[in-house]
CSV table of C-alpha atoms and ligand atoms in Angstrom, one decimal:
chain,number,residue,atom,x,y,z
A,20,UNK,CA,-10.2,-11.7,8.8
A,21,UNK,CA,-10.1,-8.1,10.4
A,22,UNK,CA,-7.4,-5.4,10.4
A,23,UNK,CA,-6.7,-1.9,11.6
A,24,UNK,CA,-4.8,0.7,9.7
A,25,UNK,CA,-3.4,3.7,11.7
A,26,UNK,CA,-2.2,6.8,9.8
A,27,UNK,CA,0.6,8.8,11.3
A,28,UNK,CA,0.5,12.2,9.5
A,29,UNK,CA,3.9,13.6,9.8
A,30,UNK,CA,7.1,13.5,7.7
A,31,UNK,CA,10.6,15.0,8.1
A,32,UNK,CA,10.6,16.1,4.5
A,33,UNK,CA,8.1,16.4,1.6
A,34,UNK,CA,8.7,13.9,-1.3
A,35,UNK,CA,8.0,15.7,-4.5
A,36,UNK,CA,5.6,13.2,-5.9
A,37,UNK,CA,3.7,12.5,-2.6
A,38,UNK,CA,-0.1,13.3,-2.4
A,39,UNK,CA,-0.8,11.6,0.9
A,40,UNK,CA,-2.0,13.6,4.0
A,41,UNK,CA,1.0,14.7,6.0
A,42,UNK,CA,2.7,17.5,7.7
A,43,UNK,CA,6.5,18.3,8.0
A,44,UNK,CA,5.7,20.1,11.4
A,45,UNK,CA,5.2,18.1,14.4
A,46,UNK,CA,4.0,20.7,16.6
A,47,UNK,CA,0.6,19.1,17.4
A,48,UNK,CA,2.0,15.5,17.6
A,49,UNK,CA,1.0,15.1,21.4
A,50,UNK,CA,-2.5,16.1,20.8
A,51,UNK,CA,-2.7,13.9,17.7
A,52,UNK,CA,-1.4,10.9,19.5
A,53,UNK,CA,-3.9,11.6,22.5
A,54,UNK,CA,-6.7,12.1,19.9
A,55,UNK,CA,-5.8,8.7,18.3
A,56,UNK,CA,-6.0,6.9,21.3
A,57,UNK,CA,-9.3,8.2,22.1
A,58,UNK,CA,-10.5,7.3,18.7
A,59,UNK,CA,-9.3,3.9,19.4
A,60,UNK,CA,-11.4,3.9,22.6
A,61,UNK,CA,-14.5,5.2,20.5
A,62,UNK,CA,-14.3,2.5,18.0
A,63,UNK,CA,-13.8,-0.3,20.3
A,64,UNK,CA,-17.0,-2.0,19.3
A,65,UNK,CA,-16.0,-2.1,15.5
A,66,UNK,CA,-14.8,-5.8,15.4
A,67,UNK,CA,-16.4,-8.9,16.7
A,68,UNK,CA,-13.3,-10.9,16.0
A,69,UNK,CA,-9.8,-10.7,16.9
A,70,UNK,CA,-7.4,-8.6,14.7
A,71,UNK,CA,-5.3,-10.4,12.3
A,72,UNK,CA,-3.4,-7.4,11.2
A,73,UNK,CA,-2.2,-4.1,12.4
A,74,UNK,CA,-0.7,-1.7,10.0
A,75,UNK,CA,0.9,1.6,11.1
A,76,UNK,CA,1.4,3.8,7.9
A,77,UNK,CA,1.4,7.4,6.9
A,78,UNK,CA,3.2,9.6,6.7
A,79,UNK,CA,6.3,8.5,8.3
A,80,UNK,CA,5.4,6.4,11.4
A,81,UNK,CA,9.1,5.5,12.1
A,82,UNK,CA,9.8,9.0,13.3
A,83,UNK,CA,7.8,8.1,16.5
A,84,UNK,CA,9.6,7.0,19.6
A,85,UNK,CA,9.4,3.5,21.1
A,86,UNK,CA,7.4,4.7,23.9
A,87,UNK,CA,4.9,6.4,21.5
A,88,UNK,CA,4.6,3.3,19.3
A,89,UNK,CA,4.1,1.3,22.6
A,90,UNK,CA,1.5,3.5,23.9
A,91,UNK,CA,-0.4,3.3,20.6
A,92,UNK,CA,-0.4,-0.5,21.0
A,93,UNK,CA,-1.4,-0.3,24.6
A,94,UNK,CA,-4.6,1.5,23.6
A,95,UNK,CA,-4.9,-1.1,20.7
A,96,UNK,CA,-4.7,-4.1,23.0
A,97,UNK,CA,-7.1,-2.4,25.6
A,98,UNK,CA,-9.9,-2.0,23.2
A,99,UNK,CA,-9.5,-4.7,20.7
A,100,UNK,CA,-8.4,-8.5,20.7
A,101,UNK,CA,-5.4,-9.3,18.8
A,102,UNK,CA,-4.8,-12.8,17.3
A,103,UNK,CA,-1.8,-14.6,18.5
A,104,UNK,CA,-0.3,-14.5,14.9
A,105,UNK,CA,-1.2,-11.0,14.3
A,106,UNK,CA,0.9,-9.5,11.6
A,107,UNK,CA,1.9,-5.9,12.9
A,108,UNK,CA,3.6,-3.8,10.3
A,109,UNK,CA,5.1,-0.3,10.6
A,110,UNK,CA,6.2,1.8,7.6
A,111,UNK,CA,9.6,2.9,7.9
A,112,UNK,CA,11.9,5.4,6.0
A,113,UNK,CA,15.7,4.3,5.9
A,114,UNK,CA,17.0,7.4,7.6
A,115,UNK,CA,15.1,6.3,10.9
A,116,UNK,CA,16.4,3.0,11.0
A,117,UNK,CA,19.6,3.2,13.0
A,118,UNK,CA,20.8,0.2,14.9
A,119,UNK,CA,19.3,1.8,18.1
A,120,UNK,CA,16.1,2.5,16.7
A,121,UNK,CA,15.6,-1.0,15.3
A,122,UNK,CA,16.5,-2.4,18.7
A,123,UNK,CA,13.8,0.0,20.2
A,124,UNK,CA,11.1,-1.3,17.6
A,125,UNK,CA,12.1,-5.0,18.6
A,126,UNK,CA,10.8,-4.1,22.0
A,127,UNK,CA,7.3,-3.2,20.3
A,128,UNK,CA,4.7,-5.7,19.1
A,129,UNK,CA,5.8,-4.7,15.5
A,130,UNK,CA,6.7,-8.0,13.5
A,131,UNK,CA,7.0,-6.6,10.0
A,132,UNK,CA,8.8,-3.6,8.6
A,133,UNK,CA,7.9,-1.9,5.4
A,134,UNK,CA,10.8,0.2,4.3
A,135,UNK,CA,10.6,3.0,1.8
A,136,UNK,CA,13.6,2.3,-0.2
A,137,UNK,CA,12.2,3.7,-3.5
A,138,UNK,CA,15.7,3.6,-5.2
A,139,UNK,CA,19.3,2.7,-4.2
A,140,UNK,CA,20.6,5.6,-6.8
A,141,UNK,CA,21.5,9.1,-5.5
A,142,UNK,CA,20.0,10.6,-8.8
A,143,UNK,CA,16.5,8.8,-8.4
A,144,UNK,CA,16.3,10.0,-4.5
A,145,UNK,CA,17.2,13.6,-5.5
A,146,UNK,CA,14.5,13.6,-8.2
A,147,UNK,CA,11.9,12.2,-5.8
A,148,UNK,CA,13.4,14.5,-3.0
A,149,UNK,CA,13.7,11.5,-0.6
A,150,UNK,CA,15.4,12.4,2.5
A,151,UNK,CA,17.7,9.2,2.7
A,152,UNK,CA,21.0,8.5,0.8
A,153,UNK,CA,21.7,5.3,-1.0
A,154,UNK,CA,24.0,4.2,2.0
A,155,UNK,CA,21.2,4.7,4.5
A,156,UNK,CA,18.9,2.5,2.2
A,157,UNK,CA,21.5,-0.3,2.2
A,158,UNK,CA,22.2,0.1,6.1
A,159,UNK,CA,18.5,0.2,6.9
A,160,UNK,CA,18.0,-3.3,5.3
A,161,UNK,CA,21.0,-4.9,6.8
A,162,UNK,CA,20.3,-3.4,10.3
A,163,UNK,CA,16.8,-4.4,10.3
A,164,UNK,CA,17.9,-8.1,9.5
A,165,UNK,CA,20.9,-7.9,12.0
A,166,UNK,CA,18.1,-6.9,14.6
A,167,UNK,CA,16.2,-9.9,14.0
A,168,UNK,CA,13.4,-8.8,11.5
A,169,UNK,CA,12.8,-11.5,9.2
A,170,UNK,CA,9.6,-10.1,7.7
A,171,UNK,CA,10.7,-7.3,5.6
A,172,UNK,CA,9.1,-5.5,2.7
A,173,UNK,CA,10.8,-3.1,0.5
A,174,UNK,CA,9.0,-0.2,-1.7
A,175,UNK,CA,10.6,0.7,-4.9
A,176,UNK,CA,9.5,3.1,-7.7
A,177,UNK,CA,10.0,2.6,-11.4
A,178,UNK,CA,9.3,5.0,-14.2
A,179,UNK,CA,11.6,7.8,-12.9
A,180,UNK,CA,13.0,9.6,-15.7
A,181,UNK,CA,16.5,9.4,-14.0
A,182,UNK,CA,16.3,5.6,-13.7
A,183,UNK,CA,17.6,3.6,-16.6
A,184,UNK,CA,16.9,-0.1,-17.2
A,185,UNK,CA,20.3,-1.1,-15.7
A,186,UNK,CA,19.9,1.0,-12.8
A,187,UNK,CA,16.3,-0.5,-12.3
A,188,UNK,CA,17.7,-4.1,-12.4
A,189,UNK,CA,20.4,-3.0,-10.1
A,190,UNK,CA,17.7,-2.0,-7.5
A,191,UNK,CA,15.9,-5.2,-7.9
A,192,UNK,CA,19.0,-7.3,-7.7
A,193,UNK,CA,20.0,-5.6,-4.4
A,194,UNK,CA,16.9,-6.7,-2.7
A,195,UNK,CA,17.0,-10.3,-4.1
A,196,UNK,CA,20.8,-10.5,-3.0
A,197,UNK,CA,19.7,-9.4,0.6
A,198,UNK,CA,16.9,-12.0,0.4
A,199,UNK,CA,14.2,-9.6,1.1
A,200,UNK,CA,11.0,-11.5,1.2
A,201,UNK,CA,8.4,-9.1,-0.1
A,202,UNK,CA,8.7,-6.2,-2.5
A,203,UNK,CA,6.0,-3.6,-3.5
A,204,UNK,CA,6.8,-1.7,-6.6
A,205,UNK,CA,4.8,1.4,-8.1
A,206,UNK,CA,5.1,3.3,-11.1
A,207,UNK,CA,5.7,6.9,-10.5
A,208,UNK,CA,2.6,8.8,-11.1
A,209,UNK,CA,2.5,12.5,-11.2
A,210,UNK,CA,-0.5,13.5,-9.1
A,211,UNK,CA,-2.1,16.9,-9.4
A,212,UNK,CA,-1.0,19.7,-7.0
A,213,UNK,CA,2.2,18.0,-6.2
A,214,UNK,CA,5.7,19.7,-6.4
A,215,UNK,CA,6.5,16.9,-9.3
A,216,UNK,CA,3.6,18.1,-11.3
A,217,UNK,CA,4.5,21.9,-10.8
A,218,UNK,CA,8.3,21.2,-11.6
A,219,UNK,CA,7.3,19.2,-14.8
A,220,UNK,CA,4.9,21.8,-15.9
A,221,UNK,CA,7.6,24.6,-15.5
A,222,UNK,CA,10.0,22.3,-17.4
A,223,UNK,CA,12.4,22.2,-14.6
A,224,UNK,CA,11.8,18.3,-14.3
A,225,UNK,CA,11.8,15.7,-17.1
A,226,UNK,CA,8.1,14.5,-17.5
A,227,UNK,CA,7.4,10.7,-16.6
A,228,UNK,CA,7.1,8.3,-19.6
A,229,UNK,CA,4.3,5.7,-19.8
A,230,UNK,CA,6.4,3.7,-22.2
A,231,UNK,CA,9.2,3.6,-19.7
A,232,UNK,CA,7.0,2.4,-16.9
A,233,UNK,CA,5.6,-0.3,-19.1
A,234,UNK,CA,9.1,-1.5,-19.9
A,235,UNK,CA,10.3,-1.6,-16.6
A,236,UNK,CA,7.2,-3.2,-15.3
A,237,UNK,CA,7.9,-6.0,-17.8
A,238,UNK,CA,11.6,-6.1,-16.7
A,239,UNK,CA,10.6,-6.4,-13.0
A,240,UNK,CA,8.1,-9.1,-13.7
A,241,UNK,CA,10.5,-11.3,-15.5
A,242,UNK,CA,13.3,-10.6,-13.1
A,243,UNK,CA,11.5,-11.2,-10.0
A,244,UNK,CA,9.7,-14.2,-11.2
A,245,UNK,CA,13.0,-15.9,-12.3
A,246,UNK,CA,14.3,-15.4,-8.7
A,247,UNK,CA,11.5,-17.3,-7.2
A,248,UNK,CA,9.0,-14.3,-6.2
A,249,UNK,CA,5.5,-14.9,-6.7
A,250,UNK,CA,3.6,-12.0,-8.5
A,251,UNK,CA,0.7,-12.2,-6.5
A,252,UNK,CA,-0.7,-8.6,-7.0
A,253,UNK,CA,0.0,-6.0,-9.6
A,254,UNK,CA,2.1,-4.1,-7.5
A,255,UNK,CA,3.3,-6.8,-5.0
A,256,UNK,CA,5.8,-9.7,-5.2
A,257,UNK,CA,6.7,-12.1,-2.4
A,258,UNK,CA,8.9,-15.3,-1.7
A,259,UNK,CA,6.7,-18.3,-0.6
A,260,UNK,CA,4.9,-17.7,2.6
A,261,UNK,CA,5.5,-13.9,2.7
A,262,UNK,CA,2.2,-12.5,1.3
A,263,UNK,CA,1.0,-9.5,3.3
A,264,UNK,CA,-2.0,-10.5,5.0
A,265,UNK,CA,-2.9,-6.9,5.5
A,266,UNK,CA,-3.0,-6.5,1.7
A,267,UNK,CA,-5.1,-9.7,1.2
A,268,UNK,CA,-7.7,-8.2,3.6
A,269,UNK,CA,-8.2,-5.0,1.6
A,270,UNK,CA,-8.6,-7.2,-1.7
A,271,UNK,CA,-11.0,-9.6,-0.3
A,272,UNK,CA,-13.6,-7.1,1.1
A,273,UNK,CA,-12.9,-8.0,4.8
A,274,UNK,CA,-13.6,-5.4,7.6
A,275,UNK,CA,-10.8,-3.0,8.4
A,276,UNK,CA,-10.9,0.1,10.6
A,277,UNK,CA,-8.8,3.1,9.5
A,278,UNK,CA,-7.7,5.4,12.5
A,279,UNK,CA,-6.3,8.9,12.0
A,280,UNK,CA,-6.8,11.7,9.8
A,281,UNK,CA,-7.4,10.5,6.1
A,282,UNK,CA,-7.8,6.9,7.1
A,283,UNK,CA,-10.6,4.9,5.4
A,284,UNK,CA,-12.5,1.8,7.0
A,285,UNK,CA,-14.7,-0.6,5.4
A,286,UNK,CA,-17.5,-2.8,6.9
A,287,UNK,CA,-20.7,-4.5,5.7
A,288,UNK,CA,-20.7,-2.8,2.2
A,289,UNK,CA,-20.1,0.6,4.0
A,290,UNK,CA,-17.0,2.8,3.5
A,291,UNK,CA,-16.0,5.7,5.6
A,292,UNK,CA,-13.0,7.9,6.0
A,293,UNK,CA,-11.7,10.4,8.6
A,294,UNK,CA,-11.3,14.1,7.3
A,295,UNK,CA,-7.9,14.8,6.0
A,296,UNK,CA,-7.1,17.7,8.2
A,297,UNK,CA,-5.0,16.9,11.4
A,298,UNK,CA,-6.1,19.9,13.4
A,299,UNK,CA,-9.8,19.3,12.8
A,300,UNK,CA,-9.2,15.5,13.5
A,301,UNK,CA,-7.8,16.5,17.0
A,302,UNK,CA,-10.4,19.0,17.6
A,303,UNK,CA,-13.5,16.7,16.7
A,304,UNK,CA,-12.2,13.8,18.5
A,305,UNK,CA,-11.8,16.2,21.5
A,306,UNK,CA,-15.6,16.9,21.3
A,307,UNK,CA,-16.3,13.1,21.2
A,308,UNK,CA,-17.4,13.2,17.7
A,309,UNK,CA,-15.6,10.8,15.0
A,310,UNK,CA,-14.6,13.0,12.1
A,311,UNK,CA,-16.0,10.8,9.3
A,312,UNK,CA,-17.7,10.8,6.2
A,313,UNK,CA,-19.1,7.8,4.5
A,314,UNK,CA,-21.0,6.0,1.7
A,315,UNK,CA,-23.1,2.9,1.3
A,316,UNK,CA,-21.8,1.0,-1.5
A,317,UNK,CA,-24.6,0.0,-4.0
A,318,UNK,CA,-24.6,-3.5,-5.6
A,319,UNK,CA,-23.1,-2.3,-8.7
A,320,UNK,CA,-20.4,-0.4,-6.7
A,321,UNK,CA,-19.6,-3.8,-4.9
A,322,UNK,CA,-19.5,-5.6,-8.3
A,323,UNK,CA,-17.2,-3.0,-9.7
A,324,UNK,CA,-14.8,-3.2,-6.7
A,325,UNK,CA,-14.7,-7.0,-6.9
A,326,UNK,CA,-13.7,-6.8,-10.5
A,327,UNK,CA,-11.2,-4.2,-9.9
A,328,UNK,CA,-9.5,-5.8,-6.9
A,329,UNK,CA,-9.8,-9.4,-8.1
A,330,UNK,CA,-8.3,-8.9,-11.6
A,331,UNK,CA,-5.2,-7.2,-9.9
A,332,UNK,CA,-4.4,-10.4,-8.1
A,333,UNK,CA,-3.0,-13.8,-9.3
A,334,UNK,CA,-6.3,-15.5,-8.2
A,335,UNK,CA,-8.3,-13.5,-10.6
A,336,UNK,CA,-12.0,-13.1,-10.8
A,337,UNK,CA,-14.1,-16.1,-9.4
A,338,UNK,CA,-17.0,-16.4,-12.0
A,339,UNK,CA,-19.0,-18.8,-9.5
A,340,UNK,CA,-18.6,-15.9,-6.9
A,341,UNK,CA,-20.0,-13.4,-9.5
A,342,UNK,CA,-23.0,-15.8,-10.2
A,343,UNK,CA,-23.8,-16.4,-6.6
A,344,UNK,CA,-23.6,-12.6,-5.7
A,345,UNK,CA,-24.9,-11.1,-8.7
A,346,UNK,CA,-26.6,-13.7,-10.7
A,347,UNK,CA,-26.2,-15.8,-14.0
A,348,UNK,CA,-26.8,-12.7,-16.3
A,349,UNK,CA,-24.1,-10.7,-14.9
A,350,UNK,CA,-21.6,-13.5,-15.4
A,351,UNK,CA,-22.7,-13.8,-18.9
A,352,UNK,CA,-22.4,-9.9,-19.4
A,353,UNK,CA,-18.9,-10.3,-17.8
A,354,UNK,CA,-17.9,-12.9,-20.3
A,355,UNK,CA,-19.1,-10.9,-23.2
A,356,UNK,CA,-17.3,-7.9,-22.2
A,357,UNK,CA,-14.1,-9.9,-21.4
A,358,UNK,CA,-14.1,-11.7,-24.8
A,359,UNK,CA,-12.1,-8.8,-26.4
A,360,UNK,CA,-9.3,-8.9,-23.8
A,361,UNK,CA,-9.4,-12.8,-23.9
A,362,UNK,CA,-9.0,-12.7,-27.7
A,363,UNK,CA,-6.1,-10.3,-27.3
A,364,UNK,CA,-4.2,-12.4,-24.8
A,365,UNK,CA,-4.5,-10.1,-22.0
A,366,UNK,CA,-7.0,-12.3,-19.8
A,367,UNK,CA,-7.1,-15.9,-19.4
A,368,UNK,CA,-10.3,-17.7,-19.0
A,369,UNK,CA,-9.3,-20.7,-16.8
A,370,UNK,CA,-11.5,-23.1,-14.7
A,371,UNK,CA,-14.2,-20.8,-13.9
A,372,UNK,CA,-11.8,-17.7,-13.4
A,373,UNK,CA,-10.7,-14.8,-15.4
A,374,UNK,CA,-7.1,-14.1,-14.8
A,375,UNK,CA,-5.1,-11.3,-16.3
A,376,UNK,CA,-2.2,-12.7,-18.2
A,377,UNK,CA,1.5,-11.5,-17.9
A,378,UNK,CA,1.0,-9.5,-21.2
A,379,UNK,CA,-2.0,-7.8,-19.7
A,380,UNK,CA,-0.7,-7.1,-16.2
A,381,UNK,CA,0.5,-3.4,-16.8
A,382,UNK,CA,-3.0,-2.8,-18.2
A,383,UNK,CA,-4.9,-4.5,-15.6
A,384,UNK,CA,-6.7,-1.4,-14.1
A,385,UNK,CA,-7.7,-0.3,-17.5
A,386,UNK,CA,-8.8,-3.8,-18.2
A,387,UNK,CA,-10.9,-3.8,-15.2
A,388,UNK,CA,-12.7,-0.6,-15.7
A,389,UNK,CA,-13.5,-1.7,-19.2
A,390,UNK,CA,-15.5,-4.5,-17.3
A,391,UNK,CA,-17.4,-2.2,-15.0
A,392,UNK,CA,-21.1,-1.7,-15.0
A,393,UNK,CA,-21.5,2.1,-15.5
B,420,LIG,S1,7.8,10.0,3.2
B,420,LIG,FE1,6.0,8.9,2.4
B,420,LIG,S2,4.4,10.0,3.1
B,420,LIG,FE2,5.9,11.3,3.7
B,420,LIG,S3,6.2,12.7,1.9
B,420,LIG,FE3,7.7,11.0,1.4
B,420,LIG,S4,6.2,9.5,0.3
B,420,LIG,FE4,4.8,11.1,1.3
């Protein structure tokens, strides 16, 4: 499997919690799009197999026009080959998804929409400083389905201080009622240097509670599983047949190419990333230089990454794979270290696999780091 991620670094408004690379000014948008097309040409030899996934994220890629999206795809198709069943996702904010815009998106290769709902409740949308309203969140999903998009994933955030448990269940229930086939849900985290961190420090906003996040994670797990969703990764749920191929690619150490400022790539044990500065990205590409930094992953890095990503998934960590890649001694070490999590009931040891139990899922990242080689 191979895939491409394209980062569109523009948003209409800054959400209070966001620490992604973006700008609310679009003054260099055309220069950026030209640089992006040039970067696509410069990286044409990255893959020796057809792309299974293309993911346009950001930022807010849905603010691009249909012509701009098609121009990006023309460049992609000119320089890479695409599998016939290529999953092509675009991230979209609800306020961009009018009926007209969705008809335009239907004329592009996009076949999967990732819609940033976050919450259906006005209080939460205001706390997060989302630009859209409750009605726009509902309409975007309905309009997308009426326009013929069957493959839709919705993003939600839990642990928002304004979101009580009933409101959280209501958010989940609405997506279930609309038969949304994939849901990604993230705990609200307060990243340094965000407006949210500043407001909480100043006492203007209520702080985020770990206990609330843990409780709402449990509620979600139970609720969505009872509605037939598969909890296939800590933050991801899907109806049968609707897992995200692009996500699977990230979690299985397959090669992916990141295009645009701040985008990350991975291939053959090397990771690299473009600078998180759109002006410098444009100028470097203009001089024919890929604006990248990178690192070669050590054997230990690869092991730690495998532990981290595999334990977040429902398939867990394959002990035969650990033995094949890192030797029998490493497997013995892993089992010794995992024994305390197994005895607490947070990890199951089943058929040569370590799988995080439902009781351990909220703690999965901490469990994984407890099993790292340091
Ligand atoms: S729309 Fe997305 S990328 Fe833009 S500020 Fe909000 S969370 Fe960040």
